[in-house]
Amino acid sequence: MKITGEKVIIYSMLGLMQVGMFSSVAAAAPSPLHNNGSQRLAYLDRDDRHDPGDQKRKHDERQREEKERHEREMKRRPHESEREWRERQERENKRHDQALREIAALLIGIAIGSGSNN
């Protein structure tokens, strides 16, 4: 019984060491292996971090332009059938949601960047 207990302890420790080594390899792997494409990073230049008001204006302008573009795309075109129009609306809604998420992520990145400078 004593020998079995020692073997269990030894094999358990070896297993934990292997898991520890592989977890460090997985953590060091390049990020595209872990990124499923649903998230994007917003990179900021050093100059952009100094004036958060200017960045807010740019954000508002991009958001306004996106909303105007979305409204234009949602209107039915003269040559489109009902089915084509619905399909295009569905695609446009998905694209619009993604664009708004990217614009919001940029604003969050600006807020984090300006907060880290203080």
Tab-separated table of N, CA, C and O in Angstrom:
chain	number	residue	atom	x	y	z
A	1	MET	N	0.818	-1.187	0.000
A	1	MET	CA	0.000	0.000	0.000
A	1	MET	C	0.865	1.253	0.000
A	1	MET	O	0.518	2.228	-0.657
A	2	LYS	N	1.973	1.185	0.753
A	2	LYS	CA	2.854	2.341	0.833
A	2	LYS	C	3.475	2.632	-0.536
A	2	LYS	O	3.604	3.796	-0.933
A	3	ILE	N	3.863	1.602	-1.270
A	3	ILE	CA	4.482	1.772	-2.590
A	3	ILE	C	3.463	2.364	-3.567
A	3	ILE	O	3.785	3.249	-4.360
A	4	THR	N	2.215	1.914	-3.502
A	4	THR	CA	1.168	2.431	-4.384
A	4	THR	C	0.929	3.919	-4.116
A	4	THR	O	0.776	4.714	-5.042
A	5	GLY	N	0.899	4.291	-2.841
A	5	GLY	CA	0.705	5.696	-2.470
A	5	GLY	C	1.836	6.575	-2.997
A	5	GLY	O	1.600	7.681	-3.503
A	6	GLU	N	3.067	6.080	-2.882
A	6	GLU	CA	4.213	6.837	-3.391
A	6	GLU	C	4.128	7.005	-4.903
A	6	GLU	O	4.410	8.080	-5.446
A	7	LYS	N	3.732	5.932	-5.606
A	7	LYS	CA	3.627	6.004	-7.064
A	7	LYS	C	2.538	7.001	-7.484
A	7	LYS	O	2.721	7.764	-8.431
A	8	VAL	N	1.422	6.997	-6.780
A	8	VAL	CA	0.338	7.935	-7.096
A	8	VAL	C	0.827	9.368	-6.918
A	8	VAL	O	0.584	10.242	-7.761
A	9	ILE	N	1.521	9.620	-5.835
A	9	ILE	CA	2.034	10.965	-5.581
A	9	ILE	C	3.043	11.365	-6.650
A	9	ILE	O	2.991	12.478	-7.196
A	10	ILE	N	3.945	10.499	-6.998
A	10	ILE	CA	4.976	10.807	-7.998
A	10	ILE	C	4.347	11.062	-9.367
A	10	ILE	O	4.658	12.056	-10.036
A	11	TYR	N	3.432	10.179	-9.793
A	11	TYR	CA	2.796	10.365	-11.105
A	11	TYR	C	1.916	11.620	-11.125
A	11	TYR	O	1.824	12.309	-12.143
A	12	SER	N	1.295	11.928	-10.015
A	12	SER	CA	0.491	13.149	-9.943
A	12	SER	C	1.371	14.381	-10.105
A	12	SER	O	1.026	15.330	-10.820
A	13	MET	N	2.522	14.376	-9.431
A	13	MET	CA	3.444	15.512	-9.545
A	13	MET	C	3.969	15.636	-10.976
A	13	MET	O	4.079	16.744	-11.521
A	14	LEU	N	4.304	14.519	-11.616
A	14	LEU	CA	4.776	14.556	-12.998
A	14	LEU	C	3.689	15.103	-13.934
A	14	LEU	O	3.969	15.888	-14.840
A	15	GLY	N	2.464	14.686	-13.711
A	15	GLY	CA	1.352	15.175	-14.529
A	15	GLY	C	1.155	16.674	-14.365
A	15	GLY	O	0.940	17.399	-15.336
A	16	LEU	N	1.242	17.149	-13.122
A	16	LEU	CA	1.105	18.585	-12.875
A	16	LEU	C	2.240	19.376	-13.521
A	16	LEU	O	2.026	20.467	-14.030
A	17	MET	N	3.442	18.813	-13.492
A	17	MET	CA	4.567	19.506	-14.120
A	17	MET	C	4.365	19.593	-15.629
A	17	MET	O	4.651	20.619	-16.243
A	18	GLN	N	3.860	18.545	-16.249
A	18	GLN	CA	3.613	18.563	-17.691
A	18	GLN	C	2.539	19.577	-18.046
A	18	GLN	O	2.668	20.320	-19.016
A	19	VAL	N	1.483	19.617	-17.268
A	19	VAL	CA	0.420	20.589	-17.520
A	19	VAL	C	0.974	22.003	-17.376
A	19	VAL	O	0.672	22.877	-18.179
A	20	GLY	N	1.811	22.221	-16.404
A	20	GLY	CA	2.416	23.534	-16.210
A	20	GLY	C	3.293	23.942	-17.379
A	20	GLY	O	3.267	25.080	-17.831
A	21	MET	N	4.053	22.997	-17.912
A	21	MET	CA	4.908	23.315	-19.062
A	21	MET	C	4.069	23.622	-20.298
A	21	MET	O	4.343	24.557	-21.027
A	22	PHE	N	3.042	22.839	-20.542
A	22	PHE	CA	2.218	23.065	-21.729
A	22	PHE	C	1.385	24.333	-21.611
A	22	PHE	O	1.100	24.975	-22.606
A	23	SER	N	0.998	24.702	-20.407
A	23	SER	CA	0.231	25.939	-20.270
A	23	SER	C	1.105	27.151	-20.564
A	23	SER	O	0.643	28.122	-21.143
A	24	SER	N	2.383	27.086	-20.202
A	24	SER	CA	3.267	28.208	-20.522
A	24	SER	C	3.536	28.284	-22.024
A	24	SER	O	3.643	29.360	-22.595
A	25	VAL	N	3.606	27.145	-22.686
A	25	VAL	CA	3.774	27.130	-24.147
A	25	VAL	C	2.531	27.708	-24.814
A	25	VAL	O	2.620	28.494	-25.752
A	26	ALA	N	1.354	27.346	-24.323
A	26	ALA	CA	0.110	27.862	-24.895
A	26	ALA	C	0.000	29.370	-24.678
A	26	ALA	O	-0.472	30.102	-25.547
A	27	ALA	N	0.445	29.846	-23.536
A	27	ALA	CA	0.386	31.283	-23.262
A	27	ALA	C	1.363	32.046	-24.139
A	27	ALA	O	1.122	33.203	-24.486
A	28	ALA	N	2.455	31.427	-24.516
A	28	ALA	CA	3.453	32.091	-25.348
A	28	ALA	C	3.137	31.990	-26.836
A	28	ALA	O	3.802	32.606	-27.655
A	29	ALA	N	2.111	31.232	-27.188
A	29	ALA	CA	1.749	31.063	-28.604
A	29	ALA	C	1.290	32.394	-29.185
A	29	ALA	O	0.775	33.254	-28.475
A	30	PRO	N	1.473	32.587	-30.481
A	30	PRO	CA	1.029	33.834	-31.105
A	30	PRO	C	-0.477	34.022	-30.950
A	30	PRO	O	-1.238	33.061	-30.916
A	31	SER	N	-0.897	35.265	-30.884
A	31	SER	CA	-2.294	35.566	-30.600
A	31	SER	C	-3.278	35.118	-31.668
A	31	SER	O	-4.426	34.878	-31.347
A	32	PRO	N	-2.940	35.004	-32.969
A	32	PRO	CA	-3.957	34.541	-33.912
A	32	PRO	C	-4.516	33.162	-33.593
A	32	PRO	O	-5.621	32.839	-33.995
A	33	LEU	N	-3.775	32.360	-32.841
A	33	LEU	CA	-4.296	31.052	-32.455
A	33	LEU	C	-5.451	31.193	-31.469
A	33	LEU	O	-6.338	30.361	-31.420
A	34	HIS	N	-5.423	32.249	-30.674
A	34	HIS	CA	-6.439	32.455	-29.655
A	34	HIS	C	-7.519	33.408	-30.117
A	34	HIS	O	-8.553	33.504	-29.493
A	35	ASN	N	-7.312	34.143	-31.186
A	35	ASN	CA	-8.253	35.152	-31.625
A	35	ASN	C	-9.208	34.562	-32.637
A	35	ASN	O	-8.794	34.061	-33.664
A	36	ASN	N	-10.504	34.621	-32.361
A	36	ASN	CA	-11.489	34.070	-33.284
A	36	ASN	C	-11.998	35.102	-34.278
A	36	ASN	O	-12.926	34.825	-35.019
A	37	GLY	N	-11.460	36.303	-34.281
A	37	GLY	CA	-11.843	37.310	-35.259
A	37	GLY	C	-12.954	38.218	-34.780
A	37	GLY	O	-13.291	39.177	-35.452
A	38	SER	N	-13.532	37.945	-33.629
A	38	SER	CA	-14.644	38.773	-33.181
A	38	SER	C	-14.172	40.013	-32.441
A	38	SER	O	-14.953	40.918	-32.216
A	39	GLN	N	-12.943	40.018	-32.055
A	39	GLN	CA	-12.437	41.180	-31.348
A	39	GLN	C	-11.290	41.784	-32.127
A	39	GLN	O	-10.482	41.093	-32.716
A	40	ARG	N	-11.226	43.098	-32.084
A	40	ARG	CA	-10.126	43.804	-32.727
A	40	ARG	C	-9.563	44.817	-31.745
A	40	ARG	O	-10.291	45.395	-30.953
A	41	LEU	N	-8.254	45.031	-31.846
A	41	LEU	CA	-7.609	45.997	-30.982
A	41	LEU	C	-7.563	47.348	-31.674
A	41	LEU	O	-7.337	47.444	-32.868
A	42	ALA	N	-7.762	48.376	-30.898
A	42	ALA	CA	-7.667	49.728	-31.438
A	42	ALA	C	-6.328	50.303	-30.986
A	42	ALA	O	-6.092	50.500	-29.796
A	43	TYR	N	-5.437	50.531	-31.938
A	43	TYR	CA	-4.138	51.089	-31.618
A	43	TYR	C	-4.190	52.600	-31.742
A	43	TYR	O	-4.808	53.142	-32.653
A	44	LEU	N	-3.522	53.270	-30.830
A	44	LEU	CA	-3.532	54.724	-30.818
A	44	LEU	C	-2.117	55.250	-30.994
A	44	LEU	O	-1.161	54.696	-30.462
A	45	ASP	N	-1.996	56.326	-31.718
A	45	ASP	CA	-0.702	57.001	-31.817
A	45	ASP	C	-0.480	57.817	-30.560
A	45	ASP	O	-1.416	58.204	-29.876
A	46	ARG	N	0.761	58.106	-30.263
A	46	ARG	CA	1.077	58.909	-29.078
A	46	ARG	C	0.406	60.284	-29.144
A	46	ARG	O	-0.053	60.798	-28.149
A	47	ASP	N	0.372	60.887	-30.313
A	47	ASP	CA	-0.216	62.216	-30.455
A	47	ASP	C	-1.711	62.216	-30.179
A	47	ASP	O	-2.266	63.210	-29.733
A	48	ASP	N	-2.387	61.106	-30.445
A	48	ASP	CA	-3.828	61.034	-30.248
A	48	ASP	C	-4.212	61.048	-28.771
A	48	ASP	O	-5.326	61.413	-28.425
A	49	ARG	N	-3.329	60.678	-27.921
A	49	ARG	CA	-3.661	60.558	-26.498
A	49	ARG	C	-3.678	61.892	-25.773
A	49	ARG	O	-4.219	61.989	-24.692
A	50	HIS	N	-3.105	62.915	-26.346
A	50	HIS	CA	-2.981	64.176	-25.626
A	50	HIS	C	-4.264	64.987	-25.609
A	50	HIS	O	-4.501	65.741	-24.684
A	51	ASP	N	-5.109	64.861	-26.607
A	51	ASP	CA	-6.317	65.669	-26.679
A	51	ASP	C	-7.547	64.775	-26.778
A	51	ASP	O	-7.983	64.430	-27.878
A	52	PRO	N	-8.118	64.380	-25.633
A	52	PRO	CA	-9.282	63.495	-25.678
A	52	PRO	C	-10.498	64.164	-26.317
A	52	PRO	O	-11.345	63.499	-26.898
A	53	GLY	N	-10.605	65.495	-26.255
A	53	GLY	CA	-11.722	66.194	-26.877
A	53	GLY	C	-11.705	66.045	-28.382
A	53	GLY	O	-12.750	65.868	-29.019
A	54	ASP	N	-10.510	66.105	-28.963
A	54	ASP	CA	-10.380	65.932	-30.408
A	54	ASP	C	-10.766	64.515	-30.811
A	54	ASP	O	-11.443	64.312	-31.822
A	55	GLN	N	-10.354	63.546	-30.022
A	55	GLN	CA	-10.703	62.160	-30.305
A	55	GLN	C	-12.208	61.935	-30.180
A	55	GLN	O	-12.798	61.203	-30.965
A	56	LYS	N	-12.824	62.591	-29.212
A	56	LYS	CA	-14.273	62.467	-29.037
A	56	LYS	C	-14.992	63.032	-30.260
A	56	LYS	O	-15.965	62.450	-30.745
A	57	ARG	N	-14.502	64.141	-30.778
A	57	ARG	CA	-15.102	64.731	-31.980
A	57	ARG	C	-14.964	63.789	-33.177
A	57	ARG	O	-15.907	63.598	-33.950
A	58	LYS	N	-13.771	63.205	-33.319
A	58	LYS	CA	-13.564	62.248	-34.415
A	58	LYS	C	-14.493	61.052	-34.272
A	58	LYS	O	-15.060	60.576	-35.246
A	59	HIS	N	-14.641	60.579	-33.039
A	59	HIS	CA	-15.536	59.451	-32.780
A	59	HIS	C	-16.967	59.804	-33.155
A	59	HIS	O	-17.656	59.031	-33.826
A	60	ASP	N	-17.428	60.973	-32.718
A	60	ASP	CA	-18.792	61.397	-33.025
A	60	ASP	C	-18.995	61.546	-34.524
A	60	ASP	O	-20.048	61.178	-35.055
A	61	GLU	N	-17.998	62.069	-35.223
A	61	GLU	CA	-18.086	62.237	-36.675
A	61	GLU	C	-18.166	60.879	-37.376
A	61	GLU	O	-18.987	60.682	-38.273
A	62	ARG	N	-17.324	59.952	-36.963
A	62	ARG	CA	-17.360	58.608	-37.567
A	62	ARG	C	-18.706	57.942	-37.323
A	62	ARG	O	-19.265	57.307	-38.208
A	63	GLN	N	-19.238	58.114	-36.111
A	63	GLN	CA	-20.515	57.504	-35.777
A	63	GLN	C	-21.639	58.136	-36.607
A	63	GLN	O	-22.511	57.429	-37.120
A	64	ARG	N	-21.609	59.445	-36.774
A	64	ARG	CA	-22.625	60.130	-37.569
A	64	ARG	C	-22.560	59.679	-39.026
A	64	ARG	O	-23.587	59.377	-39.649
A	65	GLU	N	-21.333	59.599	-39.572
A	65	GLU	CA	-21.170	59.155	-40.956
A	65	GLU	C	-21.677	57.725	-41.147
A	65	GLU	O	-22.316	57.417	-42.153
A	66	GLU	N	-21.398	56.874	-40.183
A	66	GLU	CA	-21.853	55.483	-40.274
A	66	GLU	C	-23.380	55.408	-40.243
A	66	GLU	O	-23.991	54.662	-41.002
A	67	LYS	N	-23.998	56.195	-39.384
A	67	LYS	CA	-25.458	56.177	-39.310
A	67	LYS	C	-26.087	56.694	-40.605
A	67	LYS	O	-27.078	56.136	-41.081
A	68	GLU	N	-25.504	57.743	-41.190
A	68	GLU	CA	-26.012	58.261	-42.463
A	68	GLU	C	-25.858	57.223	-43.574
A	68	GLU	O	-26.779	57.021	-44.377
A	69	ARG	N	-24.706	56.574	-43.624
A	69	ARG	CA	-24.469	55.542	-44.632
A	69	ARG	C	-25.461	54.394	-44.460
A	69	ARG	O	-26.031	53.882	-45.422
A	70	HIS	N	-25.704	54.013	-43.200
A	70	HIS	CA	-26.636	52.928	-42.908
A	70	HIS	C	-28.053	53.284	-43.376
A	70	HIS	O	-28.741	52.450	-43.972
A	71	GLU	N	-28.477	54.507	-43.118
A	71	GLU	CA	-29.810	54.926	-43.553
A	71	GLU	C	-29.940	54.863	-45.073
A	71	GLU	O	-30.970	54.425	-45.598
A	72	ARG	N	-28.912	55.301	-45.787
A	72	ARG	CA	-28.942	55.242	-47.251
A	72	ARG	C	-29.033	53.802	-47.741
A	72	ARG	O	-29.770	53.495	-48.674
A	73	GLU	N	-28.275	52.912	-47.110
A	73	GLU	CA	-28.246	51.518	-47.546
A	73	GLU	C	-29.536	50.774	-47.222
A	73	GLU	O	-29.871	49.803	-47.894
A	74	MET	N	-30.261	51.206	-46.221
A	74	MET	CA	-31.474	50.508	-45.828
A	74	MET	C	-32.654	50.825	-46.742
A	74	MET	O	-33.647	50.107	-46.737
A	75	LYS	N	-32.564	51.879	-47.523
A	75	LYS	CA	-33.663	52.229	-48.427
A	75	LYS	C	-33.696	51.260	-49.606
A	75	LYS	O	-32.664	50.821	-50.100
A	76	ARG	N	-34.897	50.997	-50.044
A	76	ARG	CA	-35.068	50.072	-51.167
A	76	ARG	C	-34.703	50.767	-52.471
A	76	ARG	O	-35.061	51.915	-52.709
A	77	ARG	N	-33.997	50.042	-53.325
A	77	ARG	CA	-33.596	50.564	-54.620
A	77	ARG	C	-34.643	50.202	-55.661
A	77	ARG	O	-35.325	49.183	-55.529
A	78	PRO	N	-34.765	51.021	-56.710
A	78	PRO	CA	-35.842	50.806	-57.690
A	78	PRO	C	-35.796	49.445	-58.384
A	78	PRO	O	-36.833	48.876	-58.689
A	79	HIS	N	-34.635	48.901	-58.625
A	79	HIS	CA	-34.516	47.655	-59.377
A	79	HIS	C	-34.554	46.396	-58.515
A	79	HIS	O	-34.505	45.292	-59.032
A	80	GLU	N	-34.664	46.528	-57.201
A	80	GLU	CA	-34.585	45.386	-56.292
A	80	GLU	C	-35.937	44.717	-56.081
A	80	GLU	O	-36.960	45.391	-55.954
A	81	SER	N	-35.900	43.413	-55.989
A	81	SER	CA	-37.107	42.685	-55.593
A	81	SER	C	-37.210	42.723	-54.065
A	81	SER	O	-36.252	43.087	-53.372
A	82	GLU	N	-38.352	42.330	-53.569
A	82	GLU	CA	-38.570	42.323	-52.111
A	82	GLU	C	-37.556	41.406	-51.416
A	82	GLU	O	-36.987	41.756	-50.388
A	83	ARG	N	-37.328	40.231	-51.981
A	83	ARG	CA	-36.391	39.273	-51.390
A	83	ARG	C	-34.968	39.817	-51.375
A	83	ARG	O	-34.257	39.729	-50.368
A	84	GLU	N	-34.513	40.392	-52.481
A	84	GLU	CA	-33.166	40.968	-52.548
A	84	GLU	C	-33.007	42.085	-51.536
A	84	GLU	O	-31.964	42.218	-50.892
A	85	TRP	N	-34.042	42.891	-51.405
A	85	TRP	CA	-33.995	44.007	-50.465
A	85	TRP	C	-33.865	43.510	-49.032
A	85	TRP	O	-33.057	44.012	-48.252
A	86	ARG	N	-34.640	42.485	-48.669
A	86	ARG	CA	-34.574	41.927	-47.314
A	86	ARG	C	-33.199	41.311	-47.043
A	86	ARG	O	-32.645	41.473	-45.959
A	87	GLU	N	-32.654	40.619	-48.022
A	87	GLU	CA	-31.328	40.019	-47.849
A	87	GLU	C	-30.267	41.108	-47.664
A	87	GLU	O	-29.380	40.985	-46.819
A	88	ARG	N	-30.371	42.154	-48.473
A	88	ARG	CA	-29.405	43.247	-48.359
A	88	ARG	C	-29.554	43.956	-47.017
A	88	ARG	O	-28.565	44.334	-46.379
A	89	GLN	N	-30.779	44.123	-46.540
A	89	GLN	CA	-31.001	44.736	-45.225
A	89	GLN	C	-30.374	43.898	-44.122
A	89	GLN	O	-29.758	44.436	-43.199
A	90	GLU	N	-30.527	42.592	-44.218
A	90	GLU	CA	-29.952	41.697	-43.208
A	90	GLU	C	-28.424	41.821	-43.173
A	90	GLU	O	-27.819	41.946	-42.104
A	91	ARG	N	-27.801	41.772	-44.364
A	91	ARG	CA	-26.340	41.925	-44.431
A	91	ARG	C	-25.908	43.294	-43.916
A	91	ARG	O	-24.915	43.415	-43.180
A	92	GLU	N	-26.652	44.322	-44.295
A	92	GLU	CA	-26.303	45.681	-43.878
A	92	GLU	C	-26.438	45.847	-42.379
A	92	GLU	O	-25.622	46.514	-41.744
A	93	ASN	N	-27.453	45.266	-41.785
A	93	ASN	CA	-27.614	45.361	-40.329
A	93	ASN	C	-26.435	44.721	-39.606
A	93	ASN	O	-25.925	45.266	-38.620
A	94	LYS	N	-25.989	43.566	-40.086
A	94	LYS	CA	-24.826	42.912	-39.473
A	94	LYS	C	-23.574	43.771	-39.630
A	94	LYS	O	-22.812	43.947	-38.683
A	95	ARG	N	-23.355	44.316	-40.842
A	95	ARG	CA	-22.190	45.146	-41.089
A	95	ARG	C	-22.244	46.418	-40.244
A	95	ARG	O	-21.247	46.853	-39.674
A	96	HIS	N	-23.423	47.002	-40.109
A	96	HIS	CA	-23.612	48.218	-39.326
A	96	HIS	C	-23.314	47.965	-37.845
A	96	HIS	O	-22.634	48.766	-37.196
A	97	ASP	N	-23.817	46.855	-37.312
A	97	ASP	CA	-23.554	46.519	-35.915
A	97	ASP	C	-22.058	46.343	-35.662
A	97	ASP	O	-21.518	46.819	-34.653
A	98	GLN	N	-21.376	45.673	-36.587
A	98	GLN	CA	-19.933	45.479	-36.448
A	98	GLN	C	-19.199	46.814	-36.493
A	98	GLN	O	-18.278	47.059	-35.707
A	99	ALA	N	-19.598	47.692	-37.395
A	99	ALA	CA	-18.946	49.006	-37.510
A	99	ALA	C	-19.152	49.826	-36.239
A	99	ALA	O	-18.220	50.475	-35.760
A	100	LEU	N	-20.349	49.791	-35.683
A	100	LEU	CA	-20.601	50.535	-34.443
A	100	LEU	C	-19.796	49.963	-33.280
A	100	LEU	O	-19.313	50.711	-32.421
A	101	ARG	N	-19.633	48.637	-33.252
A	101	ARG	CA	-18.798	48.039	-32.195
A	101	ARG	C	-17.343	48.486	-32.324
A	101	ARG	O	-16.674	48.760	-31.321
A	102	GLU	N	-16.845	48.568	-33.560
A	102	GLU	CA	-15.466	49.017	-33.764
A	102	GLU	C	-15.300	50.469	-33.349
A	102	GLU	O	-14.290	50.835	-32.733
A	103	ILE	N	-16.273	51.302	-33.659
A	103	ILE	CA	-16.202	52.715	-33.275
A	103	ILE	C	-16.240	52.841	-31.758
A	103	ILE	O	-15.485	53.614	-31.169
A	104	ALA	N	-17.089	52.059	-31.104
A	104	ALA	CA	-17.162	52.083	-29.641
A	104	ALA	C	-15.862	51.572	-29.027
A	104	ALA	O	-15.391	52.106	-28.013
A	105	ALA	N	-15.260	50.557	-29.639
A	105	ALA	CA	-13.992	50.026	-29.120
A	105	ALA	C	-12.900	51.081	-29.213
A	105	ALA	O	-12.053	51.176	-28.318
A	106	LEU	N	-12.922	51.879	-30.258
A	106	LEU	CA	-11.943	52.951	-30.393
A	106	LEU	C	-12.106	53.956	-29.264
A	106	LEU	O	-11.127	54.387	-28.665
A	107	LEU	N	-13.345	54.314	-28.945
A	107	LEU	CA	-13.601	55.254	-27.861
A	107	LEU	C	-13.148	54.675	-26.525
A	107	LEU	O	-12.551	55.374	-25.704
A	108	ILE	N	-13.383	53.397	-26.299
A	108	ILE	CA	-12.949	52.750	-25.058
A	108	ILE	C	-11.415	52.741	-24.999
A	108	ILE	O	-10.827	53.000	-23.955
A	109	GLY	N	-10.786	52.475	-26.138
A	109	GLY	CA	-9.312	52.509	-26.187
A	109	GLY	C	-8.768	53.887	-25.874
A	109	GLY	O	-7.750	54.029	-25.190
A	110	ILE	N	-9.449	54.912	-26.342
A	110	ILE	CA	-9.021	56.280	-26.062
A	110	ILE	C	-9.143	56.554	-24.570
A	110	ILE	O	-8.246	57.136	-23.953
A	111	ALA	N	-10.257	56.132	-23.982
A	111	ALA	CA	-10.471	56.356	-22.541
A	111	ALA	C	-9.424	55.628	-21.715
A	111	ALA	O	-8.871	56.174	-20.760
A	112	ILE	N	-9.109	54.411	-22.098
A	112	ILE	CA	-8.102	53.653	-21.364
A	112	ILE	C	-6.721	54.292	-21.553
A	112	ILE	O	-5.952	54.429	-20.606
A	113	GLY	N	-6.422	54.700	-22.792
A	113	GLY	CA	-5.133	55.329	-23.068
A	113	GLY	C	-4.960	56.649	-22.324
A	113	GLY	O	-3.895	56.945	-21.798
A	114	SER	N	-6.013	57.453	-22.272
A	114	SER	CA	-5.895	58.728	-21.561
A	114	SER	C	-5.827	58.506	-20.053
A	114	SER	O	-5.198	59.268	-19.343
A	115	GLY	N	-6.469	57.450	-19.577
A	115	GLY	CA	-6.416	57.144	-18.143
A	115	GLY	C	-5.059	56.615	-17.727
A	115	GLY	O	-4.612	56.849	-16.608
A	116	SER	N	-4.372	55.916	-18.620
A	116	SER	CA	-3.068	55.365	-18.263
A	116	SER	C	-1.975	56.426	-18.264
A	116	SER	O	-0.935	56.238	-17.658
A	117	ASN	N	-2.210	57.546	-18.941
A	117	ASN	CA	-1.207	58.616	-18.968
A	117	ASN	C	-1.188	59.402	-17.671
A	117	ASN	O	-0.209	60.052	-17.354
A	118	ASN	N	-2.288	59.373	-16.920
A	118	ASN	CA	-2.355	60.172	-15.691
A	118	ASN	C	-1.721	59.515	-14.543
A	118	ASN	O	-1.273	58.619	-14.248
